[in-house]
Amino acid sequence: MKPFYSNYKKRTKKDYSLSLKLQIVQEIEQGLLTTTGALNKYGIQAASTVRTWLKKYGNFDYQYSIQQGMFKTPEQRILE
């Protein structure tokens, strides 16, 4: 039986240049790619890597995108 050889190569943070990161962020923000599309196109291992780049290099302000707070009780919802 022949051994199976994969073209898979483990990548590290140092493998991604700044220009590649900025290009990926720009394509995602313009709507040309999704996060999973970028993973497949550029061979990135984890979606969290791309999300980190979006937070770091993107134009969207993630600090105000998520509203944290407590859930409202049914009585509070009725009063609104």
Short mmCIF file of N, CA, C and O in Angstrom, two decimals:
data_model
loop_
_atom_site.label_atom_id
_atom_site.label_comp_id
_atom_site.label_asym_id
_atom_site.label_seq_id
_atom_site.Cartn_x
_atom_site.Cartn_y
_atom_site.Cartn_z
N MET A 1 0.84 -1.18 0.00
CA MET A 1 0.00 0.00 0.00
C MET A 1 0.88 1.24 0.00
O MET A 1 1.84 1.35 0.76
N LYS A 2 0.54 2.21 -0.85
CA LYS A 2 1.31 3.44 -0.95
C LYS A 2 0.98 4.38 0.20
O LYS A 2 -0.19 4.51 0.56
N PRO A 3 1.96 5.05 0.76
CA PRO A 3 1.65 6.05 1.79
C PRO A 3 1.00 7.27 1.14
O PRO A 3 1.31 7.62 0.01
N PHE A 4 0.11 7.88 1.88
CA PHE A 4 -0.60 9.06 1.39
C PHE A 4 0.20 10.30 1.75
O PHE A 4 0.52 10.54 2.90
N TYR A 5 0.55 11.08 0.75
CA TYR A 5 1.27 12.33 0.97
C TYR A 5 0.33 13.50 0.68
O TYR A 5 -0.29 13.56 -0.36
N SER A 6 0.28 14.39 1.60
CA SER A 6 -0.60 15.54 1.47
C SER A 6 0.21 16.77 1.09
O SER A 6 1.39 16.88 1.39
N ASN A 7 -0.44 17.70 0.42
CA ASN A 7 0.18 18.99 0.11
C ASN A 7 0.01 19.97 1.25
O ASN A 7 0.37 21.12 1.13
N TYR A 8 -0.58 19.51 2.34
CA TYR A 8 -0.86 20.37 3.49
C TYR A 8 0.44 20.80 4.14
O TYR A 8 1.31 19.99 4.41
N LYS A 9 0.57 22.09 4.37
CA LYS A 9 1.75 22.63 5.02
C LYS A 9 1.30 23.49 6.18
O LYS A 9 0.50 24.40 6.00
N LYS A 10 1.77 23.19 7.36
CA LYS A 10 1.41 23.98 8.53
C LYS A 10 2.06 25.35 8.42
O LYS A 10 3.25 25.47 8.14
N ARG A 11 1.26 26.38 8.64
CA ARG A 11 1.77 27.74 8.53
C ARG A 11 1.83 28.38 9.90
O ARG A 11 1.10 28.02 10.80
N THR A 12 2.70 29.34 10.03
CA THR A 12 2.83 30.08 11.27
C THR A 12 2.48 31.55 11.01
O THR A 12 2.28 31.96 9.87
N LYS A 13 2.44 32.33 12.09
CA LYS A 13 2.11 33.75 11.95
C LYS A 13 3.12 34.47 11.07
O LYS A 13 2.78 35.42 10.39
N LYS A 14 4.34 34.02 11.07
CA LYS A 14 5.38 34.71 10.32
C LYS A 14 5.25 34.50 8.81
O LYS A 14 5.88 35.18 8.03
N ASP A 15 4.42 33.54 8.41
CA ASP A 15 4.27 33.26 6.98
C ASP A 15 3.41 34.29 6.27
O ASP A 15 3.42 34.35 5.05
N TYR A 16 2.65 35.07 6.99
CA TYR A 16 1.74 36.02 6.37
C TYR A 16 2.35 37.42 6.42
O TYR A 16 2.59 37.97 7.48
N SER A 17 2.57 37.99 5.25
CA SER A 17 3.12 39.33 5.20
C SER A 17 2.04 40.36 5.50
O SER A 17 0.84 40.07 5.39
N LEU A 18 2.46 41.55 5.85
CA LEU A 18 1.51 42.61 6.16
C LEU A 18 0.69 42.97 4.93
O LEU A 18 -0.51 43.20 5.03
N SER A 19 1.31 42.97 3.77
CA SER A 19 0.57 43.30 2.55
C SER A 19 -0.51 42.27 2.25
O SER A 19 -1.60 42.61 1.79
N LEU A 20 -0.23 40.98 2.52
CA LEU A 20 -1.24 39.94 2.32
C LEU A 20 -2.39 40.12 3.30
O LEU A 20 -3.56 40.01 2.92
N LYS A 21 -2.08 40.42 4.55
CA LYS A 21 -3.12 40.64 5.55
C LYS A 21 -4.03 41.79 5.15
O LYS A 21 -5.26 41.68 5.22
N LEU A 22 -3.43 42.89 4.71
CA LEU A 22 -4.20 44.06 4.32
C LEU A 22 -5.05 43.78 3.08
O LEU A 22 -6.18 44.25 2.97
N GLN A 23 -4.52 42.99 2.16
CA GLN A 23 -5.26 42.64 0.96
C GLN A 23 -6.48 41.79 1.31
O GLN A 23 -7.58 42.02 0.80
N ILE A 24 -6.30 40.83 2.20
CA ILE A 24 -7.41 39.97 2.61
C ILE A 24 -8.48 40.78 3.33
O ILE A 24 -9.67 40.64 3.06
N VAL A 25 -8.06 41.66 4.23
CA VAL A 25 -9.01 42.51 4.96
C VAL A 25 -9.78 43.40 3.99
O VAL A 25 -11.00 43.56 4.09
N GLN A 26 -9.08 43.96 3.02
CA GLN A 26 -9.73 44.83 2.05
C GLN A 26 -10.75 44.06 1.21
O GLN A 26 -11.86 44.55 0.97
N GLU A 27 -10.41 42.85 0.78
CA GLU A 27 -11.34 42.05 -0.02
C GLU A 27 -12.58 41.67 0.78
O GLU A 27 -13.69 41.68 0.25
N ILE A 28 -12.40 41.38 2.06
CA ILE A 28 -13.55 41.02 2.89
C ILE A 28 -14.43 42.23 3.13
O ILE A 28 -15.66 42.16 3.05
N GLU A 29 -13.84 43.39 3.40
CA GLU A 29 -14.62 44.59 3.66
C GLU A 29 -15.35 45.09 2.41
O GLU A 29 -16.41 45.70 2.52
N GLN A 30 -14.79 44.83 1.24
CA GLN A 30 -15.46 45.23 0.00
C GLN A 30 -16.55 44.25 -0.40
O GLN A 30 -17.32 44.52 -1.32
N GLY A 31 -16.61 43.11 0.26
CA GLY A 31 -17.63 42.13 -0.05
C GLY A 31 -17.25 41.15 -1.14
O GLY A 31 -18.09 40.41 -1.64
N LEU A 32 -15.99 41.16 -1.54
CA LEU A 32 -15.54 40.23 -2.58
C LEU A 32 -15.34 38.83 -2.04
O LEU A 32 -15.42 37.85 -2.79
N LEU A 33 -15.04 38.72 -0.76
CA LEU A 33 -14.79 37.43 -0.11
C LEU A 33 -15.51 37.38 1.23
O LEU A 33 -15.75 38.41 1.85
N THR A 34 -15.80 36.17 1.65
CA THR A 34 -16.25 35.96 3.02
C THR A 34 -15.05 35.45 3.81
O THR A 34 -13.99 35.18 3.25
N THR A 35 -15.22 35.31 5.10
CA THR A 35 -14.12 34.81 5.93
C THR A 35 -13.74 33.39 5.50
O THR A 35 -12.56 33.09 5.34
N THR A 36 -14.73 32.54 5.29
CA THR A 36 -14.42 31.17 4.88
C THR A 36 -13.87 31.13 3.46
O THR A 36 -13.04 30.28 3.14
N GLY A 37 -14.30 32.05 2.63
CA GLY A 37 -13.74 32.14 1.28
C GLY A 37 -12.27 32.51 1.31
O GLY A 37 -11.46 31.99 0.52
N ALA A 38 -11.90 33.40 2.22
CA ALA A 38 -10.50 33.78 2.36
C ALA A 38 -9.66 32.62 2.88
O ALA A 38 -8.52 32.44 2.46
N LEU A 39 -10.25 31.82 3.78
CA LEU A 39 -9.54 30.66 4.29
C LEU A 39 -9.21 29.70 3.16
O LEU A 39 -8.08 29.19 3.07
N ASN A 40 -10.17 29.45 2.30
CA ASN A 40 -9.96 28.52 1.20
C ASN A 40 -9.03 29.08 0.14
O ASN A 40 -8.19 28.37 -0.40
N LYS A 41 -9.19 30.35 -0.19
CA LYS A 41 -8.41 30.95 -1.27
C LYS A 41 -6.93 31.08 -0.91
O LYS A 41 -6.06 30.81 -1.73
N TYR A 42 -6.65 31.49 0.32
CA TYR A 42 -5.28 31.77 0.71
C TYR A 42 -4.65 30.69 1.58
O TYR A 42 -3.50 30.81 1.99
N GLY A 43 -5.38 29.63 1.91
CA GLY A 43 -4.81 28.54 2.69
C GLY A 43 -4.56 28.87 4.15
O GLY A 43 -3.62 28.38 4.75
N ILE A 44 -5.41 29.70 4.72
CA ILE A 44 -5.28 30.07 6.12
C ILE A 44 -5.97 29.00 6.95
O ILE A 44 -7.03 28.50 6.59
N GLN A 45 -5.37 28.63 8.08
CA GLN A 45 -5.88 27.50 8.85
C GLN A 45 -7.10 27.82 9.69
O GLN A 45 -8.02 27.02 9.78
N ALA A 46 -7.13 28.97 10.33
CA ALA A 46 -8.19 29.24 11.31
C ALA A 46 -8.92 30.54 10.97
O ALA A 46 -8.31 31.53 10.58
N ALA A 47 -10.23 30.51 11.16
CA ALA A 47 -11.04 31.71 10.93
C ALA A 47 -10.72 32.79 11.96
O ALA A 47 -10.87 33.98 11.69
N SER A 48 -10.28 32.37 13.14
CA SER A 48 -9.95 33.37 14.16
C SER A 48 -8.77 34.23 13.73
O SER A 48 -8.67 35.40 14.13
N THR A 49 -7.89 33.70 12.90
CA THR A 49 -6.78 34.48 12.38
C THR A 49 -7.30 35.64 11.54
O THR A 49 -6.87 36.79 11.71
N VAL A 50 -8.23 35.35 10.66
CA VAL A 50 -8.79 36.38 9.79
C VAL A 50 -9.60 37.39 10.61
O VAL A 50 -9.53 38.59 10.38
N ARG A 51 -10.36 36.91 11.60
CA ARG A 51 -11.12 37.83 12.46
C ARG A 51 -10.19 38.76 13.23
O ARG A 51 -10.50 39.94 13.41
N THR A 52 -9.06 38.25 13.67
CA THR A 52 -8.08 39.09 14.36
C THR A 52 -7.55 40.18 13.43
O THR A 52 -7.41 41.34 13.82
N TRP A 53 -7.26 39.81 12.18
CA TRP A 53 -6.80 40.80 11.21
C TRP A 53 -7.87 41.84 10.93
O TRP A 53 -7.56 43.02 10.78
N LEU A 54 -9.13 41.41 10.87
CA LEU A 54 -10.21 42.37 10.64
C LEU A 54 -10.31 43.37 11.79
O LEU A 54 -10.52 44.56 11.57
N LYS A 55 -10.15 42.89 13.01
CA LYS A 55 -10.20 43.79 14.17
C LYS A 55 -9.00 44.73 14.19
O LYS A 55 -9.10 45.89 14.56
N LYS A 56 -7.86 44.22 13.78
CA LYS A 56 -6.62 44.98 13.88
C LYS A 56 -6.44 45.97 12.72
O LYS A 56 -6.03 47.10 12.92
N TYR A 57 -6.77 45.52 11.50
CA TYR A 57 -6.48 46.33 10.32
C TYR A 57 -7.72 46.86 9.61
O TYR A 57 -7.61 47.64 8.68
N GLY A 58 -8.91 46.43 10.03
CA GLY A 58 -10.13 46.82 9.32
C GLY A 58 -10.61 48.20 9.70
O GLY A 58 -10.15 48.83 10.66
N ASN A 59 -11.59 48.67 8.94
CA ASN A 59 -12.16 50.00 9.17
C ASN A 59 -13.35 49.98 10.12
O ASN A 59 -13.79 51.02 10.57
N PHE A 60 -13.90 48.81 10.39
CA PHE A 60 -15.08 48.69 11.24
C PHE A 60 -14.67 48.75 12.70
O PHE A 60 -13.68 48.15 13.10
N ASP A 61 -15.43 49.47 13.50
CA ASP A 61 -15.12 49.61 14.92
C ASP A 61 -15.83 48.50 15.70
O ASP A 61 -17.03 48.57 15.95
N TYR A 62 -15.11 47.46 16.06
CA TYR A 62 -15.70 46.30 16.73
C TYR A 62 -16.06 46.58 18.18
O TYR A 62 -16.83 45.86 18.77
N GLN A 63 -15.50 47.60 18.76
CA GLN A 63 -15.76 47.90 20.17
C GLN A 63 -17.24 48.22 20.38
O GLN A 63 -17.83 47.86 21.38
N TYR A 64 -17.85 48.91 19.41
CA TYR A 64 -19.23 49.32 19.58
C TYR A 64 -20.21 48.43 18.82
O TYR A 64 -21.39 48.71 18.79
N SER A 65 -19.73 47.37 18.21
CA SER A 65 -20.63 46.52 17.43
C SER A 65 -21.41 45.55 18.30
O SER A 65 -22.52 45.15 17.96
N ILE A 66 -20.87 45.16 19.42
CA ILE A 66 -21.54 44.20 20.29
C ILE A 66 -22.02 44.94 21.53
O ILE A 66 -21.24 45.51 22.28
N GLN A 67 -23.32 44.91 21.74
CA GLN A 67 -23.87 45.54 22.92
C GLN A 67 -23.99 44.49 24.00
O GLN A 67 -24.71 43.51 23.84
N GLN A 68 -23.28 44.71 25.06
CA GLN A 68 -23.33 43.76 26.15
C GLN A 68 -24.26 44.30 27.23
O GLN A 68 -24.27 45.48 27.51
N GLY A 69 -25.00 43.42 27.79
CA GLY A 69 -25.91 43.84 28.84
C GLY A 69 -26.73 42.66 29.29
O GLY A 69 -26.59 41.55 28.81
N MET A 70 -27.61 42.95 30.21
CA MET A 70 -28.45 41.89 30.73
C MET A 70 -29.71 41.78 29.90
O MET A 70 -30.16 42.74 29.28
N PHE A 71 -30.27 40.58 29.87
CA PHE A 71 -31.53 40.37 29.18
C PHE A 71 -32.65 41.05 29.95
O PHE A 71 -32.64 41.12 31.17
N LYS A 72 -33.64 41.50 29.21
CA LYS A 72 -34.76 42.19 29.83
C LYS A 72 -35.82 41.17 30.26
O LYS A 72 -36.04 40.17 29.58
N THR A 73 -36.43 41.46 31.34
CA THR A 73 -37.52 40.61 31.82
C THR A 73 -38.77 40.88 30.98
O THR A 73 -38.87 41.92 30.31
N PRO A 74 -39.72 39.97 30.99
CA PRO A 74 -40.96 40.22 30.23
C PRO A 74 -41.67 41.50 30.65
O PRO A 74 -42.24 42.19 29.81
N GLU A 75 -41.60 41.86 31.93
CA GLU A 75 -42.22 43.09 32.38
C GLU A 75 -41.56 44.31 31.77
O GLU A 75 -42.21 45.28 31.39
N GLN A 76 -40.23 44.28 31.66
CA GLN A 76 -39.51 45.40 31.07
C GLN A 76 -39.82 45.53 29.59
O GLN A 76 -39.92 46.64 29.06
N ARG A 77 -39.96 44.40 28.90
CA ARG A 77 -40.30 44.43 27.48
C ARG A 77 -41.70 45.01 27.26
O ARG A 77 -41.94 45.73 26.29
N ILE A 78 -42.62 44.69 28.17
CA ILE A 78 -43.98 45.21 28.03
C ILE A 78 -43.99 46.73 28.23
O ILE A 78 -44.68 47.46 27.52
N LEU A 79 -43.20 47.22 29.19
CA LEU A 79 -43.14 48.66 29.45
C LEU A 79 -42.57 49.43 28.26
O LEU A 79 -42.93 50.60 28.06
N GLU A 80 -41.71 48.81 27.49
CA GLU A 80 -41.15 49.50 26.32
C GLU A 80 -42.21 49.63 25.26
O GLU A 80 -42.33 50.51 24.51
#
